[in-house]
Coordinates of C-alpha atoms in Angstrom, one line a residue:
Chain A
M1 CA -15.9 2.5 16.8
T2 CA -14.8 2.0 20.4
A3 CA -11.5 3.4 21.3
V4 CA -9.4 0.9 23.1
I5 CA -6.5 2.8 24.4
E6 CA -3.4 1.2 25.9
R7 CA -0.8 3.0 27.9
S8 CA 2.8 2.0 27.3
V9 CA 5.3 1.2 29.9
G10 CA 8.4 3.3 30.7
G11 CA 8.6 7.0 31.0
A12 CA 11.6 7.6 28.7
L13 CA 10.1 5.6 25.9
T14 CA 8.0 7.1 23.1
P15 CA 4.5 6.5 24.2
T16 CA 2.5 4.1 22.2
W17 CA -1.3 3.5 22.1
T18 CA -3.8 2.0 19.8
I19 CA -7.4 2.4 18.6
G20 CA -8.8 -1.1 18.1
A21 CA -6.7 -4.2 18.6
P22 CA -3.0 -3.7 18.3
R23 CA -1.1 -5.7 15.7
L24 CA 2.3 -4.1 15.1
L25 CA 2.3 -2.6 18.6
A26 CA 1.1 -5.8 20.3
G27 CA 2.8 -6.5 23.6
L28 CA 4.3 -3.0 23.9
D29 CA 1.8 -2.2 26.7
R30 CA 3.5 -4.9 28.8
H31 CA 7.1 -4.9 27.5
A32 CA 9.5 -2.0 27.0
V33 CA 11.2 -4.2 24.4
L34 CA 10.0 -7.5 23.0
D35 CA 13.0 -9.8 23.2
H36 CA 12.8 -13.0 21.2
R37 CA 11.0 -14.9 23.9
A38 CA 8.4 -12.2 24.5
H39 CA 8.1 -11.8 20.7
L40 CA 7.2 -15.4 20.2
E41 CA 4.8 -15.3 23.1
V42 CA 3.0 -12.3 21.7
H43 CA 3.1 -12.9 18.0
G44 CA 3.8 -16.7 17.7
A45 CA 6.2 -18.4 15.3
L46 CA 6.6 -17.1 11.7
P47 CA 5.1 -19.6 9.2
G48 CA 7.2 -20.4 6.2
G49 CA 6.0 -19.7 2.7
D50 CA 7.2 -19.6 -0.9
L51 CA 6.9 -16.7 -3.4
P52 CA 3.5 -17.6 -4.9
R53 CA 2.0 -17.7 -1.4
L54 CA 3.6 -14.4 -0.5
L55 CA 2.4 -12.8 -3.7
T56 CA -1.1 -14.1 -3.1
L57 CA -1.1 -12.6 0.4
L58 CA 0.3 -9.3 -0.8
D59 CA -2.2 -9.0 -3.7
A60 CA -5.2 -10.0 -1.6
S61 CA -4.2 -7.5 1.2
S62 CA -3.1 -4.7 -1.2
L63 CA -0.2 -4.1 1.1
A64 CA 1.5 -0.9 0.1
G65 CA 4.8 0.7 1.2
R66 CA 4.6 2.7 4.4
G67 CA 7.5 4.9 3.8
G68 CA 5.4 7.6 2.1
A69 CA 5.1 6.7 -1.6
G70 CA 2.5 3.9 -1.0
F71 CA 3.8 1.7 -3.8
P72 CA 2.3 -1.9 -3.7
L73 CA 4.8 -4.3 -2.3
G74 CA 3.6 -7.1 -4.6
A75 CA 4.4 -5.0 -7.6
K76 CA 7.8 -4.3 -6.2
L77 CA 8.5 -8.0 -5.8
R78 CA 7.4 -8.7 -9.3
A79 CA 9.6 -5.9 -10.7
L80 CA 12.6 -7.9 -9.7
R81 CA 11.7 -10.4 -12.5
G82 CA 13.3 -13.4 -10.8
Q83 CA 16.5 -11.7 -9.8
R84 CA 17.9 -12.8 -6.5
P85 CA 17.9 -9.5 -4.7
T86 CA 19.5 -7.8 -1.7
V87 CA 16.6 -7.2 0.7
V88 CA 17.0 -3.7 2.3
V89 CA 15.0 -2.5 5.3
N90 CA 14.9 1.3 5.1
G91 CA 15.1 2.3 8.8
T92 CA 16.6 5.7 8.1
E93 CA 13.4 7.6 9.0
S94 CA 14.8 11.1 8.2
E95 CA 11.5 12.9 8.7
P96 CA 11.9 14.8 12.0
A97 CA 8.2 14.5 12.9
S98 CA 8.1 10.7 12.4
L99 CA 9.0 8.2 15.1
K100 CA 7.1 5.1 14.1
D101 CA 10.0 3.2 12.4
R102 CA 12.3 4.0 15.3
V103 CA 9.7 2.7 17.8
L104 CA 9.4 -0.5 15.9
L105 CA 13.1 -1.0 15.6
R106 CA 13.8 -0.2 19.2
R107 CA 10.9 -2.0 20.8
S108 CA 9.6 -4.7 18.4
P109 CA 12.7 -5.4 16.3
H110 CA 11.9 -9.1 15.8
L111 CA 8.7 -8.3 13.9
V112 CA 10.7 -6.2 11.4
V113 CA 13.4 -8.9 11.1
D114 CA 10.6 -11.5 10.6
G115 CA 9.2 -9.5 7.7
A116 CA 12.6 -9.1 6.1
L117 CA 13.5 -12.8 6.5
A118 CA 10.1 -13.8 5.1
V119 CA 10.7 -11.8 1.9
A120 CA 14.3 -12.9 1.7
A121 CA 13.3 -16.6 1.9
A122 CA 10.6 -16.3 -0.7
L123 CA 13.0 -14.4 -3.1
H124 CA 16.1 -16.5 -2.3
A125 CA 17.7 -13.2 -1.5
R126 CA 21.5 -12.9 -1.6
R127 CA 21.6 -10.9 1.6
V128 CA 19.4 -8.9 4.0
T129 CA 20.5 -5.5 5.3
I130 CA 18.8 -3.3 7.9
A131 CA 19.8 0.3 7.4
V132 CA 19.4 2.4 10.5
H133 CA 20.0 6.1 11.3
D134 CA 19.9 6.0 15.0
R135 CA 22.2 4.3 17.6
L136 CA 19.4 3.1 19.9
A137 CA 17.6 1.4 17.0
E138 CA 20.9 -0.1 15.8
Q139 CA 21.6 -1.5 19.2
A140 CA 18.1 -2.9 19.6
V141 CA 18.4 -4.6 16.2
R142 CA 21.8 -6.1 17.0
D143 CA 20.5 -7.4 20.3
A144 CA 17.5 -8.9 18.6
L145 CA 19.7 -10.6 15.9
S146 CA 21.9 -12.1 18.6
Q147 CA 18.9 -13.7 20.2
R148 CA 17.7 -15.7 17.2
P149 CA 19.3 -18.6 15.2
D150 CA 18.6 -17.0 11.8
G151 CA 20.0 -13.6 12.9
S152 CA 23.4 -14.2 11.4
H153 CA 22.0 -13.8 7.9
V154 CA 21.1 -10.2 8.5
R155 CA 23.5 -7.2 8.4
V156 CA 23.0 -4.0 10.2
E157 CA 24.3 -0.8 8.5
H158 CA 24.4 2.6 10.2
V159 CA 23.8 5.3 7.6
G160 CA 24.2 9.0 8.3
G161 CA 22.9 12.0 6.4
G162 CA 19.9 14.4 6.5
F163 CA 16.3 14.5 5.3
V164 CA 16.9 13.5 1.7
A165 CA 19.3 10.7 2.7
G166 CA 16.3 8.6 3.7
E167 CA 15.0 8.6 0.1
A168 CA 15.1 5.0 -1.2
R169 CA 17.6 5.7 -4.1
A170 CA 19.8 7.7 -1.8
L171 CA 20.0 4.9 0.6
A172 CA 20.7 2.3 -2.1
R173 CA 23.5 4.5 -3.3
A174 CA 24.9 4.9 0.3
L175 CA 24.8 1.1 0.8
A176 CA 26.8 0.6 -2.4
G177 CA 29.5 2.8 -1.0
G178 CA 28.5 6.1 -2.6
P179 CA 27.3 9.3 -1.0
A180 CA 23.9 9.3 0.8
L181 CA 22.4 11.6 -1.9
P182 CA 19.7 11.0 -4.5
P183 CA 21.2 10.1 -7.8
G184 CA 20.6 12.2 -10.9
R185 CA 19.2 9.3 -13.0
R186 CA 15.8 8.1 -12.2
E187 CA 16.6 4.5 -11.8
H188 CA 14.6 2.2 -9.4
A189 CA 16.2 0.2 -6.7
T190 CA 14.6 -3.0 -8.2
D191 CA 16.4 -2.4 -11.5
K192 CA 19.7 -2.8 -9.5
G193 CA 18.5 -6.0 -7.8
I194 CA 17.5 -4.3 -4.5
L195 CA 14.2 -5.0 -2.8
L196 CA 14.0 -2.0 -0.6
A197 CA 11.0 -1.1 1.7
N198 CA 10.2 0.8 4.8
V199 CA 10.5 -0.7 8.4
E200 CA 6.7 -0.6 8.9
T201 CA 6.1 -2.3 5.6
F202 CA 8.2 -5.3 6.7
A203 CA 6.4 -5.4 10.1
Q204 CA 3.0 -5.3 8.4
L205 CA 4.2 -8.2 6.2
A206 CA 5.2 -10.2 9.3
V207 CA 1.7 -9.6 10.7
L208 CA 0.0 -10.5 7.4
V209 CA 2.0 -13.8 7.0
R210 CA 0.8 -14.8 10.4
M211 CA -2.8 -13.7 10.1
G212 CA -3.5 -14.6 6.5
W213 CA -5.2 -12.0 4.3
R214 CA -8.8 -12.7 5.5
R215 CA -8.1 -11.9 9.1
F216 CA -5.7 -9.1 8.1
A217 CA -8.7 -7.5 6.2
D218 CA -10.9 -7.7 9.3
T219 CA -10.1 -4.0 9.9
G220 CA -9.3 -1.1 7.7
T221 CA -11.1 -0.1 4.5
R222 CA -12.0 -2.3 1.6
A223 CA -9.3 -0.8 -0.7
E224 CA -6.7 -0.5 2.1
P225 CA -7.2 -3.3 4.7
G226 CA -5.4 -3.4 8.0
T227 CA -3.9 -0.8 10.3
T228 CA -1.4 2.0 10.0
L229 CA 1.0 3.5 12.4
L230 CA 0.7 7.2 12.9
T231 CA 3.2 9.5 14.7
L232 CA 1.1 12.0 16.5
G233 CA 2.6 15.3 17.5
G234 CA 2.2 19.0 17.8
A235 CA -0.6 20.4 20.1
V236 CA -1.9 17.1 21.5
G237 CA -2.1 15.9 25.0
R238 CA -1.1 12.4 24.2
P239 CA 1.7 12.5 21.6
G240 CA 3.3 9.3 20.4
V241 CA 3.2 6.4 18.0
V242 CA -0.3 5.1 17.5
E243 CA -1.8 2.2 15.6
V244 CA -5.2 2.7 14.1
P245 CA -7.4 0.9 11.5
L246 CA -6.9 2.5 8.0
G247 CA -9.8 4.8 7.4
T248 CA -10.2 5.9 11.0
P249 CA -11.8 9.4 10.9
L250 CA -9.4 12.2 11.8
G251 CA -11.9 13.5 14.5
I252 CA -11.6 10.2 16.5
V253 CA -7.9 10.3 16.4
L254 CA -7.7 13.9 17.5
T255 CA -10.2 13.3 20.3
A256 CA -8.2 10.3 21.5
A257 CA -5.0 12.3 21.3
Q258 CA -6.5 15.0 23.4
A259 CA -6.1 17.7 20.8
H260 CA -7.8 20.9 21.9
H261 CA -8.6 24.1 20.1
T262 CA -7.1 22.6 16.9
T263 CA -7.0 25.1 14.0
A264 CA -5.0 23.0 11.5
V265 CA -3.4 19.6 11.0
V266 CA -0.4 18.7 9.0
T267 CA -0.5 15.2 7.4
G268 CA 2.3 13.3 5.7
G269 CA 5.0 15.3 7.4
Y270 CA 7.0 18.1 5.9
H271 CA 6.5 16.9 2.4
G272 CA 2.8 16.6 3.2
S273 CA 0.0 19.1 3.5
W274 CA -2.0 21.4 5.7
H275 CA -5.7 20.7 6.3
A276 CA -8.5 22.2 8.3
P277 CA -9.2 19.7 11.1
L278 CA -12.4 18.3 9.5
P279 CA -13.4 15.3 11.7
N280 CA -14.6 13.3 8.7
I281 CA -11.3 13.1 6.8
E282 CA -10.5 9.4 6.6
L283 CA -7.0 8.5 7.5
S284 CA -6.1 6.3 4.6
R285 CA -4.2 7.0 1.4
A286 CA -7.5 7.3 -0.5
G287 CA -9.1 9.4 2.2
L288 CA -6.3 11.9 2.3
A289 CA -6.0 12.0 -1.4
S290 CA -9.7 13.0 -1.7
A291 CA -9.0 15.7 0.9
G292 CA -6.2 17.0 -1.4
G293 CA -3.4 15.7 0.8
T294 CA -1.3 12.7 1.5
L295 CA -0.9 10.2 4.3
G296 CA 2.8 9.9 3.5
A297 CA 4.6 8.0 6.3
G298 CA 1.8 8.6 8.7
V299 CA 2.8 11.8 10.5
L300 CA -0.1 13.7 12.0
L301 CA 0.6 17.0 13.7
A302 CA -2.0 19.3 15.3
V303 CA -1.7 23.1 15.4
D304 CA -3.8 24.9 18.0
D305 CA -5.0 28.5 18.5
A306 CA -2.3 29.3 21.0
T307 CA 0.5 29.5 18.4
C308 CA 0.9 31.5 15.2
A309 CA 0.3 29.0 12.4
L310 CA 1.9 31.2 9.8
G311 CA 5.0 31.5 12.0
E312 CA 5.0 27.7 12.3
L313 CA 4.8 27.4 8.5
A314 CA 7.7 29.9 8.1
R315 CA 9.8 28.0 10.7
V316 CA 9.4 24.6 8.9
T317 CA 9.9 26.2 5.5
A318 CA 13.3 27.6 6.6
W319 CA 14.2 24.1 8.0
L320 CA 13.2 22.5 4.6
A321 CA 15.5 25.0 2.8
G322 CA 18.3 24.0 5.1
E323 CA 17.7 20.3 4.3
S324 CA 18.4 20.7 0.6
A325 CA 21.3 18.5 -0.3
G326 CA 22.5 21.4 -2.5
Q327 CA 22.8 19.2 -5.6
C328 CA 20.1 20.7 -7.8
G329 CA 20.0 24.4 -8.6
P330 CA 16.2 24.9 -8.4
C331 CA 16.1 23.4 -4.9
L332 CA 19.4 25.1 -3.8
F333 CA 18.2 28.5 -4.8
G334 CA 14.4 28.1 -4.8
L335 CA 13.8 26.7 -1.3
P336 CA 15.7 29.6 0.4
A337 CA 13.7 32.0 -1.7
L338 CA 10.5 30.3 -0.7
A339 CA 11.6 30.4 3.0
R340 CA 12.3 34.2 2.6
D341 CA 8.8 34.7 1.0
V342 CA 7.0 32.9 3.9
Q343 CA 9.0 34.9 6.4
A344 CA 8.2 38.1 4.6
L345 CA 4.5 37.1 4.7
Y346 CA 4.8 36.5 8.5
Q347 CA 6.2 40.0 8.8
G348 CA 3.3 41.4 6.9
H349 CA 4.8 42.3 3.5
P350 CA 2.1 42.8 0.9
G351 CA 2.5 40.7 -2.3
A352 CA 4.5 38.0 -0.6
V353 CA 1.8 35.3 -1.1
E354 CA 1.9 35.6 -4.9
V355 CA 5.7 35.5 -4.9
A356 CA 5.7 32.5 -2.6
L357 CA 3.2 30.6 -4.8
R358 CA 5.3 31.5 -7.9
H359 CA 8.4 30.2 -6.3
A360 CA 6.6 27.0 -5.1
R361 CA 5.6 26.3 -8.7
A362 CA 9.1 27.1 -9.9
V363 CA 10.7 24.3 -7.8
D364 CA 8.0 21.7 -8.2
G365 CA 9.3 18.6 -10.0
R366 CA 12.7 20.1 -10.7
G367 CA 15.2 18.0 -8.7
A368 CA 16.8 14.6 -8.5
C369 CA 14.5 13.7 -5.6
S370 CA 11.1 14.8 -4.4
H371 CA 12.4 17.3 -1.8
P372 CA 11.5 20.4 -3.8
D373 CA 8.1 18.9 -4.8
G374 CA 7.3 18.0 -1.2
A375 CA 8.4 21.4 0.1
A376 CA 6.3 23.1 -2.5
R377 CA 3.3 21.0 -1.6
F378 CA 3.8 21.8 2.1
V379 CA 4.0 25.6 1.6
T380 CA 1.3 25.8 -1.0
S381 CA -1.3 23.9 1.0
G382 CA -0.3 25.9 4.1
L383 CA -0.7 29.2 2.4
H384 CA -4.1 28.2 1.0
L385 CA -5.3 27.1 4.5
L386 CA -3.9 30.0 6.3
H387 CA -5.5 32.7 4.1
D388 CA -7.2 34.4 7.1
E389 CA -4.0 34.3 9.2
T390 CA -2.2 35.9 6.3
E391 CA -4.7 38.7 6.1
L392 CA -4.2 39.4 9.9
H393 CA -0.4 39.6 9.3
L394 CA -0.8 42.1 6.5
R395 CA -2.7 44.2 9.0
G396 CA -0.1 44.1 11.7
G397 CA 0.0 40.5 13.0
C398 CA -2.1 37.9 14.7
G399 CA -0.7 38.7 18.2
R400 CA 0.1 35.0 18.9
P401 CA 3.7 33.8 19.6
V402 CA 5.3 31.1 17.5
L403 CA 5.4 28.2 20.0
G404 CA 7.2 25.7 17.8
R405 CA 4.4 23.1 17.7
L406 CA 5.8 21.5 14.6
P407 CA 9.0 19.7 15.6
I408 CA 12.2 20.2 13.6
G409 CA 15.7 19.1 14.2
A410 CA 17.2 16.2 16.1
R411 CA 15.4 14.5 18.9
Chain B
M1 CA 12.3 9.9 -26.8
K2 CA 12.4 12.3 -24.0
L3 CA 14.5 15.4 -23.2
E4 CA 15.6 15.3 -19.6
I5 CA 17.8 17.2 -17.2
D6 CA 20.1 15.6 -14.6
W7 CA 19.6 18.2 -12.0
T8 CA 22.6 17.0 -10.0
R9 CA 24.8 18.0 -13.0
C10 CA 23.2 21.1 -14.3
D11 CA 25.0 24.3 -13.3
G12 CA 22.7 26.7 -15.3
H13 CA 25.2 27.6 -18.0
G14 CA 22.3 28.3 -20.3
L15 CA 23.6 27.0 -23.6
C16 CA 20.5 24.8 -24.0
A17 CA 18.2 27.7 -23.7
A18 CA 20.2 29.7 -26.2
L19 CA 20.2 26.8 -28.7
L20 CA 16.6 25.6 -28.1
P21 CA 14.6 28.7 -27.2
E22 CA 11.3 27.2 -28.3
R23 CA 11.7 24.4 -25.8
I24 CA 13.8 25.7 -23.0
T25 CA 13.7 29.0 -21.1
R26 CA 15.6 29.9 -17.9
D27 CA 14.2 30.6 -14.4
E28 CA 15.2 33.5 -12.3
W29 CA 18.2 31.7 -11.1
G30 CA 19.4 30.8 -14.6
F31 CA 18.3 27.1 -14.5
P32 CA 16.5 25.6 -17.5
V33 CA 12.8 25.2 -17.6
L34 CA 11.7 22.5 -20.1
H35 CA 8.5 23.3 -21.8
N36 CA 8.2 20.3 -24.1
T37 CA 10.1 17.1 -23.2
A38 CA 8.7 14.8 -25.9
V39 CA 11.1 14.3 -28.8
N40 CA 10.3 12.2 -31.9
P41 CA 12.5 9.1 -32.4
E42 CA 14.7 10.7 -35.1
A43 CA 15.5 13.6 -32.8
P44 CA 15.9 16.9 -34.7
T45 CA 19.4 18.1 -35.3
A46 CA 18.8 21.2 -33.0
V47 CA 17.9 18.9 -30.1
R48 CA 21.0 16.7 -30.6
R49 CA 23.2 19.8 -30.9
A50 CA 21.8 21.2 -27.6
V51 CA 22.4 17.9 -25.8
A52 CA 26.0 17.8 -27.2
A53 CA 26.7 21.4 -26.2
C54 CA 25.8 21.1 -22.5
P55 CA 29.1 21.6 -20.7
A56 CA 27.9 19.7 -17.7
L57 CA 26.5 16.7 -19.6
A58 CA 23.2 17.4 -17.8
L59 CA 20.9 17.6 -20.8
R60 CA 20.1 14.2 -22.1
L61 CA 17.9 12.3 -24.5
T62 CA 16.4 9.2 -23.0
N63 CA 14.2 6.3 -24.1
E64 CA 12.3 6.3 -20.9
P65 CA 8.5 6.5 -21.5
S66 CA 7.6 7.8 -18.1
E67 CA 9.2 9.9 -15.4
S68 CA 7.9 8.0 -12.5
R69 CA 10.2 7.8 -9.5
R70 CA 10.2 6.1 -6.2

C-alpha cells in the first residue's frame, strides 16, 4: 500500500490527512471549510433514492455505525418497521480523545447533512435533528444549512453534558426534553421512532449513495468495505483526524503518524483497550476483535517510552470515575474504587492488581449504560499489557514521569 | 421471563438479597449481584414477593428475551 499523505490547510484547524484516496475528507486539503459550492465541486450532487435502493446499498456495503457499537445501519432502518421516524445525527462526540465528528461537522458539514437528508427522504421522516456538543460545530452546521435550499428541513440542537451524555439513549432522552442521562430501561431509540446514528455514519452514507456499493467496496476489507476515520493522538508526530482504508495495518498508520518508541497503543478510546503496538493488527472491527480489542469510534492513541504508562492508565481511570453520571451504585462506588486501586498500583502497593481486577469484574455490566463496562475493559486490558511496568512499580517505580500522553478533559 | 435491575433506581436497600438469597447476593457496596436472571413464565411466589418488596421499584420482571443494548 502506498501512503498518499495530504496536508491540511490552516494552522488552528485539527490537521487531517489520509492514507489512500480521501472520501470523507476529500477537499479538506484545499479548503478550510467546504461551503455548499465547494462541496458540490468536490463531491457532486446527491442522487435521489427510495428506501429499497438505500437498503440495497446499505446491505451490499455492510455499512455499520461509526459511533462505537458498530451496529449495521440497514438493520437499524428495518427496525423502524415502517414508522416515519425522527432522524437524529448524533454529533455529541463526548469521548475526549475523539475529534473526527467535530472535524466533519466543522469542515465538511454538507456531507453530514446530505447523509441525514438521504435517510430522511427514503424513510419519509417527520423531522431531521443534528445534535451537537460544541459551539464551532453548531455554527458550521447552521452556516451550511443557510447555504442550501433544503436546509430549512433540518434542526440543530445544542446538547450539553459529559461523557455518558453522548450515549444514544441519553441523547434521545435529552432531545425529548429530559435529562441527558442514560435511562434505566433498555429501550432502543428505534422503538421510539428515532433513527439515530453517528456523524461519520451519515457522512459515509452520503459517500456510498454517490459512489454506489461496487466503487465503495474498492477499498477496505471484504467484510468491512470502505474507509474509516481515525483520531490519532498521544505520542505521535502527526496527530489529527485521518481517513484510512478499513483493514489498514496498525504499523503503517503508526509509521505515517510518526510514532516513535511506541510501547503501547489504546484503541477505541477510554471505553476501549490497550494493546502492544503489533504492526500486523488490522484496523477494522474484525481485526481489533481478533486482537481482543475494539475499534470503537476510531480513536488510536500511542504511548511511548518517555512516559510512565501505568501513570497514564491511573490518570485516565481517575477521569473515567469522575465521568460517572452517579445514577447507578456499582458505577458510582466501583469506578472511584478502581481509580484508587490503579493509583495504589502506581505507588507500588503490593496486591493492588488483584483488587483492581476484582473491582473491574464487579462493575462490568452493572449499569444503565456501558460506562462501567467500558471502564472495566480499559483498566483490565491496561493491567494485562502493563504487567512488566507493574513489577517495576512494586520495586520502587519505573523512573519515568507521567507526561499526560492520553488526553483528558476539554479541548 | 427475566429478573432485571434498573440501576438508576436501585439504592442498595438489600431486601431482594434477603428475600432471594439463592439468586441475589450483595457486593461490597451493598448493591445486588444477580446470579440467575432466568425466571420461568409462572414466576415463583418468592420472586414476585421480592419484586414487590423493592422500596425503589428497581427490581423487575420483564419479558425481554435478551439484554442487548445500544
